[in-house]
Coordinates of C-alpha atoms in Angstrom, one line a residue:
M553 CA 0.2 0.0 0.1
S554 CA 0.9 3.8 -0.7
V555 CA -0.3 7.0 -0.6
T556 CA 0.8 10.0 -2.0
T557 CA 0.1 13.6 -1.6
T558 CA 0.1 15.8 -5.0
T559 CA -1.1 19.8 -5.0
H560 CA -4.0 19.7 -7.9
L561 CA -4.1 22.8 -9.3
N562 CA -6.9 24.5 -10.9
F563 CA -8.0 27.0 -14.4
R564 CA -10.4 27.9 -16.0
G565 CA -9.3 27.1 -19.8
A566 CA -5.2 27.0 -19.0
A567 CA -4.8 24.3 -17.2
R568 CA -3.1 22.4 -20.7
E569 CA -1.3 25.5 -21.2
A570 CA 0.0 25.5 -17.6
L571 CA 1.2 22.0 -17.7
D572 CA 2.7 22.2 -21.2
F573 CA 4.5 25.3 -19.0
Y574 CA 5.6 23.1 -16.4
Q575 CA 6.6 20.4 -18.4
S576 CA 8.8 22.5 -19.8
V577 CA 10.3 23.9 -16.4
F578 CA 10.5 20.7 -14.9
G579 CA 10.6 18.0 -17.6
G580 CA 8.8 14.7 -17.6
R581 CA 5.7 13.2 -18.8
T582 CA 2.5 15.4 -19.2
V583 CA -0.9 13.4 -19.8
A584 CA -4.4 15.0 -20.3
V585 CA -7.7 13.6 -20.4
T586 CA -10.3 16.8 -21.7
Y587 CA -13.4 16.3 -21.3
K588 CA -14.3 15.2 -24.7
D589 CA -11.9 12.3 -23.8
A590 CA -13.9 11.1 -20.5
G591 CA -17.4 11.0 -22.1
A592 CA -18.2 14.4 -19.8
V593 CA -18.9 17.2 -21.9
Q594 CA -21.5 19.4 -20.5
N595 CA -21.1 22.5 -22.1
E596 CA -19.8 22.2 -26.2
S597 CA -17.5 25.4 -25.8
E598 CA -15.3 23.3 -23.0
A599 CA -14.7 19.9 -24.4
D600 CA -11.1 20.4 -25.0
W601 CA -10.9 21.7 -21.4
V602 CA -8.8 19.3 -19.1
M603 CA -10.9 17.2 -16.9
W604 CA -7.5 15.4 -15.2
G605 CA -4.0 16.1 -16.7
E606 CA -0.8 15.7 -14.8
V607 CA 3.2 16.0 -15.5
A608 CA 5.0 13.5 -13.4
G609 CA 9.1 13.2 -13.6
D610 CA 11.5 11.2 -13.0
N611 CA 12.6 13.7 -10.5
G612 CA 10.1 13.6 -8.2
F613 CA 8.2 16.5 -9.5
H614 CA 4.4 16.1 -9.9
V615 CA 1.5 18.2 -9.9
M616 CA -1.7 17.4 -11.7
A617 CA -4.3 20.0 -13.1
Y618 CA -8.1 20.5 -14.6
D619 CA -10.1 23.3 -15.8
V620 CA -13.0 23.8 -13.7
P621 CA -16.2 23.8 -15.9
S622 CA -18.4 27.0 -16.6
N623 CA -21.2 25.3 -14.4
L624 CA -18.7 25.5 -11.1
P625 CA -18.0 28.1 -8.8
W626 CA -14.1 29.5 -9.6
N627 CA -12.4 32.1 -8.2
Q628 CA -8.9 31.9 -9.3
G629 CA -8.1 33.8 -5.8
E630 CA -10.0 31.7 -3.4
N631 CA -9.8 28.2 -4.6
P632 CA -6.4 27.8 -7.2
F633 CA -5.7 23.9 -5.9
F634 CA -6.8 20.9 -3.8
V635 CA -4.8 18.5 -2.2
S636 CA -5.1 15.2 -3.9
V637 CA -4.2 11.9 -2.2
R638 CA -3.9 9.1 -4.2
G639 CA -3.5 5.3 -3.3
D640 CA -3.8 2.1 -4.3
D641 CA -5.8 0.5 -1.7
T642 CA -9.5 0.5 -1.6
E643 CA -10.1 0.2 2.2
E644 CA -6.6 2.5 3.0
I645 CA -8.2 5.4 1.2
T646 CA -11.9 4.7 2.5
A647 CA -10.4 4.7 6.6
L648 CA -8.7 8.2 5.4
W649 CA -11.8 9.5 4.0
G650 CA -13.7 8.7 7.3
R651 CA -11.2 10.7 9.3
L652 CA -10.7 13.6 7.1
A653 CA -14.4 14.2 6.8
E654 CA -15.2 14.6 10.3
G655 CA -16.7 17.7 10.5
S656 CA -16.1 18.8 6.6
T657 CA -18.2 19.7 4.1
V658 CA -18.0 16.7 1.2
V659 CA -18.7 18.2 -2.2
R660 CA -18.0 14.9 -3.7
A661 CA -19.1 11.4 -2.1
L662 CA -16.2 9.2 -1.8
E663 CA -18.2 6.5 -4.6
P664 CA -16.9 5.2 -7.8
A665 CA -16.7 7.3 -10.8
Q666 CA -16.8 7.1 -14.3
W667 CA -12.7 7.6 -14.5
A668 CA -11.8 5.9 -11.1
P669 CA -12.3 3.2 -9.2
L670 CA -13.5 5.7 -5.8
Y671 CA -13.0 9.1 -6.0
G672 CA -14.5 11.9 -3.7
M673 CA -13.6 15.3 -2.8
L674 CA -14.6 17.4 0.7
T675 CA -13.6 20.7 2.1
D676 CA -12.4 20.7 5.5
R677 CA -12.5 22.5 8.5
F678 CA -9.8 24.4 7.7
G679 CA -10.9 25.5 4.4
V680 CA -8.5 23.1 2.6
T681 CA -10.1 21.1 -0.1
W682 CA -8.7 17.7 -0.8
V683 CA -9.8 15.2 -3.1
L684 CA -9.3 11.5 -2.0
D685 CA -9.2 8.5 -5.4
I686 CA -7.6 5.1 -5.9
A687 CA -5.8 5.4 -9.0
A688 CA -6.6 4.7 -12.6
P689 CA -4.1 4.3 -15.5
Y690 CA -5.0 6.1 -18.5
N691 CA -4.2 4.6 -21.7
A692 CA -4.0 7.6 -24.5

């Protein structure tokens, strides 16, 4: 079992450009899944926006990013990032969720999602938004 934390940056239409920039600075590989790729388009003008993306390097650099769709609130100064906790063991992630959820506001319940075997989002009592999930490989 292993769990990692990663900064998860939030954008509105600029995630791909940001990921490409970070890759040019830190190296590594970039993976980006669009809303269209995931079959989750709610607004046609946002079909090519990044629903899930990351830059990961052999040097340990890792950052995730996505484009917050227009149907969700977003303010660059108020919610520019999430903390992503990613693991490979359902019991471990579920236990962490249970402890972290105490006094928190659940944004999305921890449950299977179209893109992950288990995914949930909450904002803790300190105002930090956490995403917990089970990693699922993406084959582009």
